[in-house]
Coordinates of C-alpha atoms in Angstrom, one line a residue:
Chain A
M1 CA 10.4 57.1 9.6
N2 CA 14.0 57.1 8.6
A3 CA 15.4 58.5 5.4
R4 CA 16.6 55.2 4.0
I5 CA 14.7 53.9 1.0
R6 CA 13.2 50.6 1.9
L7 CA 13.9 48.1 -0.8
P8 CA 11.0 45.7 -1.6
Q9 CA 11.7 42.2 -0.3
R10 CA 13.4 39.8 -2.7
T11 CA 12.7 36.9 -0.4
E12 CA 11.0 36.4 3.0
S13 CA 12.4 38.2 6.0
P14 CA 14.8 36.1 8.0
W15 CA 12.4 35.4 10.8
V16 CA 9.7 34.3 8.4
R17 CA 12.2 32.0 6.7
R18 CA 13.2 30.6 10.0
A19 CA 9.6 30.0 11.1
L20 CA 8.9 28.2 7.8
I21 CA 12.0 26.0 8.0
G22 CA 11.1 25.3 11.7
A23 CA 7.5 24.3 10.8
A24 CA 8.6 22.1 8.0
L25 CA 11.2 20.4 10.1
A26 CA 8.8 20.0 13.0
F27 CA 6.3 18.3 10.7
M28 CA 8.9 16.0 9.3
L29 CA 10.1 15.1 12.8
L30 CA 6.7 14.4 14.0
F31 CA 5.5 12.3 11.1
L32 CA 8.6 10.7 9.7
V33 CA 11.5 10.7 12.2
L34 CA 9.7 9.8 15.3
P35 CA 8.0 6.7 13.9
L36 CA 11.3 5.5 12.4
A37 CA 13.1 6.0 15.7
A38 CA 10.3 4.3 17.5
V39 CA 10.9 1.1 15.5
F40 CA 14.4 0.8 16.7
T41 CA 13.6 1.9 20.3
E42 CA 10.8 -0.6 20.6
A43 CA 13.0 -3.4 19.1
L44 CA 15.8 -2.8 21.7
R45 CA 13.4 -2.2 24.6
K46 CA 14.6 -5.3 26.3
G47 CA 18.2 -5.1 25.2
W48 CA 20.3 -6.6 22.5
A49 CA 20.0 -10.1 23.8
A50 CA 16.2 -10.2 23.4
Y51 CA 16.6 -8.5 20.0
W52 CA 19.0 -11.3 18.7
E53 CA 16.8 -13.9 20.3
A54 CA 13.8 -12.6 18.3
L55 CA 15.7 -12.6 15.0
K56 CA 17.2 -16.1 15.6
E57 CA 13.8 -17.7 15.8
P58 CA 13.2 -20.2 12.9
D59 CA 9.9 -18.7 11.9
A60 CA 11.6 -15.3 11.5
W61 CA 14.4 -16.9 9.5
S62 CA 11.9 -18.6 7.1
A63 CA 10.1 -15.3 6.7
I64 CA 13.3 -13.5 5.8
R65 CA 14.2 -16.3 3.4
L66 CA 10.8 -16.1 1.7
T67 CA 11.0 -12.4 1.4
L68 CA 14.4 -12.6 -0.2
I69 CA 13.2 -15.3 -2.6
T70 CA 10.2 -13.3 -3.6
A71 CA 12.2 -10.2 -4.3
A72 CA 14.8 -12.2 -6.1
I73 CA 12.2 -13.4 -8.5
A74 CA 9.9 -10.4 -8.8
V75 CA 12.5 -7.7 -9.3
P76 CA 14.3 -9.3 -12.3
L77 CA 11.0 -10.2 -14.0
N78 CA 9.8 -6.6 -13.6
L79 CA 13.2 -5.3 -14.7
V80 CA 13.0 -7.2 -18.0
F81 CA 9.5 -5.9 -18.5
G82 CA 10.4 -2.4 -17.5
I83 CA 13.2 -2.3 -20.1
A84 CA 11.0 -3.8 -22.8
A85 CA 8.2 -1.5 -22.1
A86 CA 10.4 1.6 -21.9
W87 CA 12.0 0.6 -25.2
A88 CA 8.7 0.1 -26.9
V89 CA 7.1 3.3 -25.5
A90 CA 10.1 5.7 -25.7
K91 CA 11.7 4.6 -29.0
Y92 CA 8.6 4.3 -31.3
E93 CA 5.3 6.0 -32.0
F94 CA 2.3 3.9 -32.3
R95 CA -1.4 4.1 -31.9
G96 CA -2.7 3.7 -28.3
K97 CA 0.6 4.5 -26.7
S98 CA -0.8 6.8 -24.1
F99 CA -3.5 4.2 -23.3
L100 CA -0.7 1.6 -22.9
T101 CA 1.2 3.8 -20.5
T102 CA -2.0 4.4 -18.5
L103 CA -2.4 0.6 -18.2
I104 CA 1.2 0.2 -17.1
D105 CA 0.5 2.7 -14.3
L106 CA -2.7 1.0 -13.3
P107 CA -1.3 -1.2 -10.5
F108 CA -0.2 2.0 -8.8
S109 CA -3.8 3.0 -8.2
V110 CA -5.3 -0.3 -7.5
S111 CA -5.6 -1.1 -3.8
P112 CA -3.2 -3.8 -2.8
V113 CA -6.1 -5.7 -1.3
V114 CA -7.9 -5.7 -4.6
A115 CA -4.6 -6.9 -6.3
G116 CA -4.5 -9.9 -4.0
L117 CA -8.2 -10.6 -4.4
V118 CA -7.9 -10.9 -8.2
Y119 CA -5.4 -13.7 -7.9
V120 CA -7.6 -15.5 -5.5
L121 CA -10.4 -15.2 -8.1
V122 CA -8.2 -16.6 -10.8
F123 CA -6.3 -19.3 -9.0
G124 CA -8.4 -20.0 -5.9
A125 CA -10.5 -23.1 -5.3
Q126 CA -13.6 -21.3 -6.6
G127 CA -11.7 -19.4 -9.3
W128 CA -11.2 -19.8 -13.0
L129 CA -8.3 -22.2 -12.9
G130 CA -9.1 -23.6 -9.4
P131 CA -10.5 -27.0 -10.4
W132 CA -7.8 -27.6 -13.0
L133 CA -5.1 -26.7 -10.5
A134 CA -6.6 -29.0 -7.8
E135 CA -6.7 -31.8 -10.3
H136 CA -3.0 -31.5 -11.1
D137 CA -2.2 -30.8 -7.4
I138 CA -0.7 -27.4 -8.1
K139 CA -1.0 -24.8 -5.3
I140 CA -0.7 -21.2 -6.3
V141 CA -3.0 -19.2 -3.9
F142 CA -2.1 -19.6 -0.2
A143 CA 1.3 -20.8 -1.3
V144 CA 4.6 -19.2 -2.5
P145 CA 3.6 -18.7 -6.2
G146 CA 0.6 -16.6 -5.2
I147 CA 2.9 -14.4 -3.0
I148 CA 5.2 -13.9 -6.0
L149 CA 2.4 -13.1 -8.3
A150 CA 0.8 -10.6 -6.0
T151 CA 4.3 -9.0 -5.5
L152 CA 4.7 -8.9 -9.3
F153 CA 1.4 -7.0 -9.6
V154 CA 2.1 -4.3 -7.0
T155 CA 5.7 -3.7 -8.1
F156 CA 4.8 -3.9 -11.8
P157 CA 5.1 -0.3 -12.9
F158 CA 8.2 0.8 -10.8
I159 CA 11.0 0.2 -13.3
A160 CA 9.0 1.0 -16.4
R161 CA 7.8 4.3 -14.9
E162 CA 11.4 5.3 -14.1
L163 CA 12.8 4.4 -17.5
I164 CA 10.1 5.7 -19.9
P165 CA 10.5 9.5 -19.2
L166 CA 14.3 9.1 -19.1
M167 CA 14.5 7.3 -22.5
Q168 CA 12.0 9.6 -24.0
A169 CA 14.1 12.6 -23.0
Q170 CA 17.2 11.0 -24.5
G171 CA 15.7 10.3 -27.9
N172 CA 16.8 8.0 -30.6
E173 CA 19.8 9.7 -32.1
E174 CA 22.5 7.7 -30.4
E175 CA 20.9 4.4 -31.1
Q176 CA 20.4 5.2 -34.7
A177 CA 24.0 6.2 -35.0
A178 CA 25.0 2.9 -33.6
Q179 CA 22.8 1.2 -36.1
V180 CA 24.3 3.1 -39.0
L181 CA 27.7 2.1 -37.8
G182 CA 26.7 -1.5 -38.0
A183 CA 25.9 -2.5 -34.4
S184 CA 23.4 -5.2 -33.9
G185 CA 20.2 -4.6 -31.8
W186 CA 21.7 -6.1 -28.7
Q187 CA 25.0 -4.3 -29.1
T188 CA 23.1 -1.0 -29.5
F189 CA 21.2 -1.7 -26.3
W190 CA 24.2 -2.9 -24.4
Y191 CA 26.8 -0.3 -25.4
V192 CA 24.6 2.8 -26.1
T193 CA 21.3 2.6 -24.3
L194 CA 22.3 0.9 -21.1
P195 CA 25.1 3.3 -20.1
N196 CA 22.7 6.2 -20.7
I197 CA 19.9 4.8 -18.5
K198 CA 22.0 3.1 -15.8
W199 CA 21.2 5.5 -13.0
G200 CA 17.5 5.5 -13.8
L201 CA 17.7 1.7 -13.9
I202 CA 19.4 1.4 -10.5
Y203 CA 16.9 3.9 -9.0
G204 CA 13.9 1.9 -10.3
V205 CA 15.4 -1.4 -9.2
I206 CA 15.9 -0.3 -5.6
L207 CA 12.4 1.2 -5.3
C208 CA 11.0 -1.9 -6.8
N209 CA 13.0 -4.0 -4.4
A210 CA 11.9 -2.0 -1.4
R211 CA 8.3 -2.4 -2.3
A212 CA 8.7 -6.1 -3.2
M213 CA 10.2 -6.8 0.2
G214 CA 7.7 -4.7 2.1
E215 CA 4.4 -5.4 0.4
F216 CA 1.8 -6.2 2.9
G217 CA -1.8 -5.9 1.7
A218 CA -1.7 -7.9 -1.5
V219 CA 0.5 -10.6 -0.1
S220 CA -1.6 -10.8 3.0
V221 CA -4.7 -11.8 0.9
V222 CA -3.0 -14.6 -1.0
S223 CA -0.6 -15.9 1.6
G224 CA -2.8 -18.0 3.8
H225 CA -0.6 -17.1 6.8
I226 CA 1.0 -20.4 7.3
R227 CA 3.8 -19.9 9.8
G228 CA 7.2 -20.9 8.6
Q229 CA 5.9 -21.5 5.1
T230 CA 4.0 -18.6 3.5
N231 CA 4.9 -15.8 5.8
T232 CA 6.9 -12.9 4.5
M233 CA 8.6 -10.5 6.8
P234 CA 5.8 -7.9 6.9
L235 CA 3.2 -10.7 7.6
H236 CA 5.5 -12.1 10.3
V237 CA 5.6 -8.7 11.9
E238 CA 1.8 -8.6 11.9
I239 CA 1.4 -12.0 13.5
L240 CA 4.0 -11.2 16.2
Y241 CA 2.4 -7.8 16.8
N242 CA -1.1 -9.3 17.2
E243 CA 0.3 -11.9 19.6
Y244 CA 1.6 -9.0 21.7
Q245 CA 5.2 -10.1 21.1
S246 CA 6.1 -6.4 20.8
V247 CA 9.9 -6.8 20.9
A248 CA 10.0 -9.6 18.4
A249 CA 7.6 -7.7 16.1
F250 CA 9.7 -4.6 16.2
A251 CA 12.9 -6.6 15.8
V252 CA 11.8 -8.0 12.5
A253 CA 10.3 -4.6 11.6
S254 CA 13.7 -3.0 12.3
L255 CA 15.2 -5.1 9.6
L256 CA 12.7 -3.8 7.1
A257 CA 13.3 -0.2 8.4
L258 CA 17.0 -0.8 7.8
L259 CA 16.1 -1.9 4.3
A260 CA 14.2 1.4 3.9
I261 CA 17.1 3.4 5.1
V262 CA 19.6 1.6 2.8
T263 CA 17.1 2.3 -0.1
L264 CA 17.0 6.0 0.7
V265 CA 20.8 6.2 1.0
V266 CA 21.3 4.4 -2.4
K267 CA 18.6 6.5 -4.0
S268 CA 20.2 9.8 -2.8
A269 CA 23.6 8.6 -3.9
V270 CA 22.3 7.8 -7.3
E271 CA 20.7 11.2 -7.6
W272 CA 23.8 13.1 -6.5
R273 CA 25.9 11.0 -8.9
H274 CA 23.6 11.6 -11.7
E275 CA 23.4 15.4 -11.0
R276 CA 27.2 15.6 -10.9
E277 CA 27.5 13.7 -14.3
M278 CA 24.9 16.0 -15.8
K279 CA 26.8 19.1 -14.5
A280 CA 30.1 17.7 -15.8
L281 CA 28.6 17.2 -19.2
A282 CA 27.1 20.6 -19.2
E283 CA 30.4 22.3 -18.3
L284 CA 32.4 20.6 -21.0
P285 CA 32.8 22.6 -24.2
P286 CA 30.3 21.2 -26.8
E287 CA 32.4 20.1 -29.7
P288 CA 35.5 18.4 -28.2
T289 CA 33.2 16.3 -25.9
H290 CA 32.3 14.1 -28.7
A291 CA 35.9 13.1 -29.3
A292 CA 36.8 13.1 -25.6
G293 CA 33.7 11.4 -24.2
A294 CA 34.6 7.9 -23.2
P295 CA 31.8 5.7 -24.6
G296 CA 31.3 5.5 -28.3
G297 CA 27.7 6.8 -28.1
L298 CA 28.4 10.5 -28.1
S299 CA 30.9 10.6 -30.9
A300 CA 28.7 8.3 -32.9
S301 CA 25.8 10.7 -32.5
A302 CA 27.8 13.5 -34.0
L303 CA 29.0 11.3 -36.9
A304 CA 25.5 10.0 -37.6
S305 CA 23.9 13.4 -37.8
A306 CA 26.6 14.3 -40.3
T307 CA 26.1 11.2 -42.4
T308 CA 22.4 10.4 -42.3
W309 CA 20.8 13.8 -42.4
P310 CA 23.0 15.8 -44.7
S311 CA 20.2 18.2 -45.5
S312 CA 19.5 18.8 -41.8
P313 CA 20.8 22.2 -40.7
R314 CA 20.4 21.0 -37.1
P315 CA 23.5 20.9 -34.8
P316 CA 24.2 17.4 -33.6
Q317 CA 23.8 18.2 -29.9
M318 CA 20.2 19.3 -30.1
S319 CA 17.9 17.2 -28.0
P320 CA 15.0 15.9 -30.0
T321 CA 12.5 16.2 -27.2
P322 CA 12.7 19.7 -25.8
H323 CA 9.7 19.6 -23.7
G324 CA 7.2 17.6 -21.8
A325 CA 9.0 14.3 -21.6
L326 CA 10.4 15.0 -18.2
S327 CA 7.3 15.9 -16.3
Chain B
M1 CA 5.9 0.0 -40.7
S2 CA 4.2 2.5 -38.5
A3 CA 7.2 2.2 -36.3
S4 CA 9.6 3.2 -39.0
A5 CA 7.3 6.1 -40.1
S6 CA 6.9 7.4 -36.6
L7 CA 10.6 7.0 -35.8
A8 CA 11.4 9.0 -38.8
S9 CA 8.9 11.6 -37.8
S10 CA 10.5 12.0 -34.4
V11 CA 13.9 12.7 -35.9
A12 CA 12.9 14.4 -39.1
S13 CA 10.2 16.7 -38.0
P14 CA 12.4 19.4 -36.5
S15 CA 14.3 19.6 -39.8
G16 CA 11.2 19.6 -41.9
T17 CA 11.7 22.3 -44.6
P18 CA 9.5 25.4 -44.2
A19 CA 8.2 24.8 -47.7
T20 CA 6.0 21.8 -46.7
P21 CA 3.1 22.9 -44.6
P22 CA 2.2 20.7 -41.6
Q23 CA -0.5 18.7 -43.4
R24 CA -0.3 15.5 -41.5
P25 CA -1.1 12.7 -44.1
T26 CA 1.2 14.1 -46.7
A27 CA 4.0 14.7 -44.3
R28 CA 3.6 11.2 -42.9
R29 CA 3.8 9.7 -46.4
A30 CA 6.9 11.7 -47.2
R31 CA 8.5 10.6 -44.0
R32 CA 7.6 7.0 -44.6
A33 CA 9.2 7.1 -48.1
R34 CA 12.3 8.7 -46.7
S35 CA 12.5 6.3 -43.8
S36 CA 12.3 3.1 -45.9
A37 CA 15.7 3.9 -47.2
R38 CA 17.1 4.3 -43.7
R39 CA 17.7 1.7 -41.1
V40 CA 15.6 2.0 -38.0
L41 CA 16.0 0.6 -34.5
P42 CA 15.1 -3.0 -34.2
G43 CA 13.0 -4.6 -31.5
F44 CA 9.7 -2.9 -31.9
G45 CA 7.8 -6.1 -32.4
L46 CA 9.7 -7.9 -29.6
T47 CA 9.4 -5.2 -27.0
L48 CA 5.9 -4.2 -27.6
G49 CA 4.8 -7.8 -27.9
Y50 CA 6.4 -8.7 -24.7
T51 CA 5.0 -5.6 -22.9
V52 CA 1.5 -6.4 -24.0
F53 CA 1.9 -10.1 -23.2
Y54 CA 3.3 -9.5 -19.7
L55 CA 0.8 -6.7 -19.0
S56 CA -2.0 -9.0 -19.9
L57 CA -0.7 -11.9 -17.9
I58 CA 0.1 -10.0 -14.7
V59 CA -2.5 -7.2 -14.7
L60 CA -5.2 -7.3 -17.3
I61 CA -6.4 -10.9 -17.1
P62 CA -6.5 -11.1 -13.3
L63 CA -8.3 -7.7 -13.2
S64 CA -10.8 -9.0 -15.8
A65 CA -11.4 -12.0 -13.5
L66 CA -12.8 -9.4 -11.0
L67 CA -15.2 -8.0 -13.5
F68 CA -16.4 -11.5 -14.7
K69 CA -17.0 -12.5 -11.1
T70 CA -19.0 -9.4 -10.6
F71 CA -21.2 -10.1 -13.6
T72 CA -22.2 -13.4 -12.1
L73 CA -24.0 -11.5 -9.4
T74 CA -27.5 -10.2 -10.0
W75 CA -28.0 -6.4 -9.7
P76 CA -29.9 -6.6 -6.4
E77 CA -27.2 -8.9 -4.9
F78 CA -24.5 -6.5 -6.1
W79 CA -26.4 -3.4 -4.8
E80 CA -27.0 -5.0 -1.4
A81 CA -23.4 -6.0 -1.1
V82 CA -22.0 -2.6 -1.9
T83 CA -24.6 -0.5 0.1
A84 CA -24.8 -2.5 3.3
P85 CA -24.7 -0.1 6.3
R86 CA -21.3 -1.4 7.4
V87 CA -19.9 -1.0 3.9
M88 CA -21.3 2.5 3.6
A89 CA -19.7 3.5 6.9
S90 CA -16.4 2.2 5.6
Y91 CA -16.7 4.3 2.4
R92 CA -17.4 7.4 4.5
L93 CA -14.3 6.7 6.6
T94 CA -12.0 5.9 3.7
F95 CA -13.2 8.9 1.7
G96 CA -13.2 11.3 4.6
A97 CA -9.8 10.2 6.0
S98 CA -8.2 10.2 2.6
F99 CA -9.6 13.6 1.8
L100 CA -8.4 15.1 5.2
A101 CA -5.0 13.5 4.9
A102 CA -4.5 14.7 1.3
L103 CA -5.6 18.2 2.3
T104 CA -3.1 18.2 5.2
N105 CA -0.4 17.0 2.9
V106 CA -1.2 19.8 0.4
V107 CA -0.5 22.3 3.1
F108 CA 2.6 20.7 4.7
G109 CA 3.8 19.1 1.4
L110 CA 3.9 22.6 -0.1
L111 CA 5.7 23.9 3.0
V112 CA 8.3 21.2 2.9
A113 CA 8.8 21.6 -0.9
W114 CA 9.1 25.3 -0.5
V115 CA 11.7 25.1 2.3
L116 CA 13.7 22.5 0.3
V117 CA 13.7 24.5 -2.9
R118 CA 14.0 28.1 -1.7
Y119 CA 16.1 28.0 1.5
Q120 CA 19.5 26.8 2.6
F121 CA 19.9 25.1 6.0
P122 CA 22.1 22.5 7.5
G123 CA 21.0 18.9 7.0
K124 CA 18.9 19.9 3.9
K125 CA 20.1 16.9 1.9
V126 CA 19.1 14.5 4.7
V127 CA 15.7 16.1 4.9
D128 CA 15.3 15.9 1.2
A129 CA 16.1 12.2 1.2
L130 CA 13.9 11.6 4.2
V131 CA 10.8 12.8 2.3
D132 CA 10.8 9.5 0.4
L133 CA 10.7 7.4 3.6
P134 CA 7.0 6.6 3.2
F135 CA 7.8 5.1 -0.3
A136 CA 10.6 3.0 1.1
L137 CA 9.3 1.9 4.5
P138 CA 7.0 -1.1 4.4
T139 CA 3.5 -0.1 5.2
A140 CA 3.1 -2.6 8.0
V141 CA 6.2 -1.2 9.7
A142 CA 4.8 2.3 9.3
G143 CA 1.6 1.1 10.9
I144 CA 3.0 -0.4 14.0
A145 CA 5.5 2.5 14.4
L146 CA 2.8 5.1 14.2
T147 CA 0.8 3.1 16.7
A148 CA 3.7 2.9 19.1
V149 CA 4.2 6.7 18.9
L150 CA 0.6 7.6 19.3
A151 CA -0.7 5.0 21.7
G152 CA -1.5 6.1 25.3
N153 CA 2.0 5.3 26.5
G154 CA 3.8 6.4 23.3
W155 CA 6.1 9.4 22.8
I156 CA 3.4 11.7 21.6
G157 CA 0.3 9.8 22.9
Q158 CA 1.4 10.3 26.5
Y159 CA 1.0 14.1 26.1
L160 CA -2.3 13.9 24.3
E161 CA -4.0 11.4 26.6
P162 CA -4.3 13.9 29.6
L163 CA -5.8 16.3 27.2
G164 CA -8.5 13.8 26.3
I165 CA -7.2 13.4 22.8
Q166 CA -7.0 9.8 21.5
I167 CA -5.5 9.2 18.1
A168 CA -4.5 5.6 18.0
F169 CA -7.4 3.2 17.5
T170 CA -9.8 5.9 16.3
P171 CA -10.6 7.4 12.9
A172 CA -8.1 10.1 13.7
G173 CA -5.4 7.4 13.6
V174 CA -6.5 6.5 10.1
V175 CA -6.0 10.1 9.0
V176 CA -2.5 10.2 10.6
A177 CA -1.4 7.0 8.8
L178 CA -2.7 8.4 5.5
I179 CA -0.8 11.7 6.1
F180 CA 2.4 9.6 6.5
I181 CA 1.7 7.6 3.4
G182 CA 0.7 10.6 1.2
L183 CA 3.4 13.2 2.0
P184 CA 6.0 12.3 -0.7
F185 CA 3.3 12.4 -3.4
V186 CA 2.7 16.1 -2.8
V187 CA 6.3 17.1 -2.1
R188 CA 7.7 15.3 -5.1
T189 CA 5.1 16.7 -7.5
V190 CA 5.4 20.3 -6.3
Q191 CA 9.2 20.4 -5.9
P192 CA 10.3 20.3 -9.6
V193 CA 7.6 22.9 -10.6
L194 CA 8.8 25.2 -7.8
E195 CA 12.4 24.7 -9.0
D196 CA 11.5 25.6 -12.6
A197 CA 9.3 28.6 -11.6
E198 CA 10.8 31.7 -13.1
K199 CA 12.3 34.1 -10.6
E200 CA 11.9 36.9 -13.2
L201 CA 8.1 36.8 -12.7
E202 CA 8.6 37.2 -8.9
E203 CA 11.1 40.0 -9.4
A204 CA 8.7 41.8 -11.8
A205 CA 5.9 41.5 -9.2
M206 CA 8.3 42.9 -6.6
C207 CA 9.3 45.8 -8.9
L208 CA 5.6 46.6 -9.4
G209 CA 5.3 47.0 -5.7
A210 CA 3.7 43.7 -4.7
T211 CA 4.3 42.5 -1.1
R212 CA 5.9 39.1 -0.7
W213 CA 2.5 37.6 0.2
Q214 CA 0.8 39.1 -2.8
T215 CA 3.6 37.8 -5.0
F216 CA 3.0 34.3 -3.5
T217 CA -0.8 34.3 -3.9
R218 CA -0.9 36.0 -7.3
V219 CA 2.3 34.8 -9.0
I220 CA 3.8 31.7 -7.4
F221 CA 0.6 30.0 -6.4
P222 CA -1.1 30.0 -9.8
T223 CA 2.1 28.4 -11.2
I224 CA 2.2 25.6 -8.8
A225 CA -1.6 25.1 -8.4
P226 CA -1.8 22.3 -11.1
A227 CA 1.1 20.4 -9.5
L228 CA -0.5 20.9 -6.1
L229 CA -3.8 19.5 -7.3
T230 CA -2.0 16.5 -9.0
G231 CA -0.2 15.8 -5.7
F232 CA -3.5 16.0 -3.8
A233 CA -5.2 13.6 -6.2
M234 CA -2.3 11.2 -6.0
A235 CA -2.2 11.3 -2.2
F236 CA -6.0 10.9 -2.1
A237 CA -5.9 7.9 -4.5
R238 CA -3.1 6.2 -2.5
G239 CA -5.1 6.8 0.7
M240 CA -8.2 5.2 -0.7
G241 CA -6.5 1.9 -1.3
E242 CA -4.1 1.9 1.6
Y243 CA -4.3 -1.1 3.9
G244 CA -1.1 -2.0 5.7
S245 CA -0.4 1.1 7.7
V246 CA -4.0 1.8 8.5
I247 CA -5.2 -1.5 10.0
F248 CA -2.7 -1.4 12.9
I249 CA -3.6 2.1 14.0
A250 CA -7.3 2.1 13.2
G251 CA -8.7 -0.2 15.8
N252 CA -10.9 -1.6 13.1
M253 CA -14.3 -1.3 14.9
P254 CA -17.2 -2.0 12.5
M255 CA -19.1 1.2 11.6
I256 CA -16.5 3.4 13.2
S257 CA -12.9 2.7 12.2
E258 CA -13.2 0.0 9.6
I259 CA -11.7 1.0 6.1
T260 CA -13.1 -0.4 2.9
P261 CA -10.1 -2.7 2.0
L262 CA -10.6 -4.3 5.4
I263 CA -14.2 -5.0 4.5
I264 CA -12.9 -6.9 1.5
I265 CA -10.5 -8.9 3.7
G266 CA -13.3 -9.6 6.2
K267 CA -15.6 -10.9 3.5
L268 CA -12.8 -13.1 2.1
E269 CA -12.1 -14.6 5.4
Q270 CA -15.8 -15.6 5.6
Y271 CA -15.5 -17.1 2.1
D272 CA -18.0 -14.5 0.9
Y273 CA -16.2 -14.2 -2.5
A274 CA -19.2 -12.6 -4.2
G275 CA -19.5 -9.9 -1.6
A276 CA -15.7 -9.2 -1.6
T277 CA -15.7 -9.0 -5.3
A278 CA -18.6 -6.5 -5.4
V279 CA -16.9 -4.2 -3.0
A280 CA -13.6 -4.6 -4.8
T281 CA -15.3 -3.7 -8.1
V282 CA -16.5 -0.4 -6.5
M283 CA -13.0 0.3 -5.3
L284 CA -11.5 -0.5 -8.7
G285 CA -14.0 1.8 -10.4
I286 CA -13.0 4.6 -8.0
S287 CA -9.3 3.9 -8.8
F288 CA -9.9 4.1 -12.5
L289 CA -11.7 7.3 -12.1
L290 CA -8.9 8.8 -10.0
L291 CA -6.3 7.5 -12.5
L292 CA -8.2 9.4 -15.3
V293 CA -8.4 12.5 -13.2
I294 CA -4.7 12.4 -12.4
N295 CA -3.8 11.8 -16.0
G296 CA -5.9 14.8 -17.0
L297 CA -4.3 17.0 -14.3
Q298 CA -0.8 16.0 -15.4
T299 CA -1.6 16.9 -19.0
W300 CA -3.0 20.2 -17.8
Q301 CA 0.1 20.8 -15.7
R302 CA 2.4 20.0 -18.7
K303 CA 0.5 22.4 -21.0
R304 CA 0.6 25.0 -18.3
S305 CA 4.3 24.8 -17.8
G306 CA 4.8 24.6 -21.5
A307 CA 2.8 27.7 -22.1
L308 CA 4.7 29.6 -19.4
S309 CA 8.2 28.9 -20.5

């Protein structure tokens, strides 16, 4: 062979690399891009006029309205819960904490159909509260409240799950500093915690919203499928599809697909934004940042570690959770 | 009280003087004494109380309704409901399809994660964002879209039909739908581990004369194996419960392509609440089991990566 010494490979040879990239892209194309493209192609199969016609239908409108109402109620409720749960889990130590986080995760692993079923068992005619509800003429299952409850269940962990690791990684120092400086609980949360978690919060909210608007299994069990009344968009898609109104079904589905695309765009934007902020923070020299950093949180943290822990030899920038929190 | 103690522990422990040995009770008492003089974050009672209240209201009480309903059944009734031939066939399909789909996702999920972490190519950011599509796309839309692509006249189906391969409306369709649903679980679990993997180890292997393939199987693979297994378990768990995307493509023939969640829906539609509850309890039991397995795997993974770095 030739006299040149062959260096061992640092990475794969170019053709292996190209083959791997090609295989990955082909897989993505086949399983993700084609179905997404199919939604829009099928929706526009008979042209724009037929597409608009399908979307203008009153039943489609009421499905869109119900979906928006459901998300508008479910997302804020789970947002409040997510913040409360993340505050309790991330800021304090208490017995049974890991058990609590497991329970918060539980709705992720319960089948949506089972999630719907449990509400039928509680509120249905034969359920626990069924007779009482019938007496007072309150309809929950096979009506809008049931749909909202089922949506709450399936989207339950989204925001909490996003915030807990984030707040654990950030630790308590800045909040304690704010406390020492005399801020009230709400002020601490509003001016110190919220600016720190805002990207994670947005991220959680958009994922929660996408699931709330798109949930099918759980909602299907509790909805009763009354056209124009208890049909959400995904359920409306199913009805149209089963009636062989392909264009109409895909037209409504295309709105949901657009929602998914918007969700992905916002999610990516949030990620890039967050990365850039992190990079900017890392690049700044450590000491002057505290003075130069815009919100009071950072400077407060330096001050607090100087005032409250005089014996501590620890530099103020050190993160209290070095490991494991961001899994 | 416990809140203040633990709070103090989380901030004070790193600065604990070397003179005090890590005897837990003593240390805790000392911290508590010190913390009482200090202000702590407010809101523990409020946030934990609200968390437990809301969790009970939305998740725990409704789920317990399922168990109570099951206890009203006698054992033979329960056993008959959950082991009827049609139900058994649905378990086999749901298990088998979830397993095959999760396995496929391990292979291709690793490939996608590898390509995204290690290589540069145009459009990489778009591909990275697209991985999450199955999280964002409503399952019903995924179901009808996959059916449209794979049906006899679809973009892919038209090439498979002459070969005698039918995917839509067969158990194979169930597997395809579950591959779609499960992909992001594997990619998003493996990706961060691959990013954190130490290049030095690979370079060391290379210096010691290992081929690239040996480096992968002996050095890289053991590092990412726990993450891969976690991703597999998550994709599998999700597949077990999946309903929306599957029912459109499965064809839903009893004994052949009927998944377990559909059995529950079918029983509900016939007002067989007891039967639906029995099958749902079995599914809930499996979800619990998988949740425990996933939690265990994640702990293992964390320890593993902690030990390595």
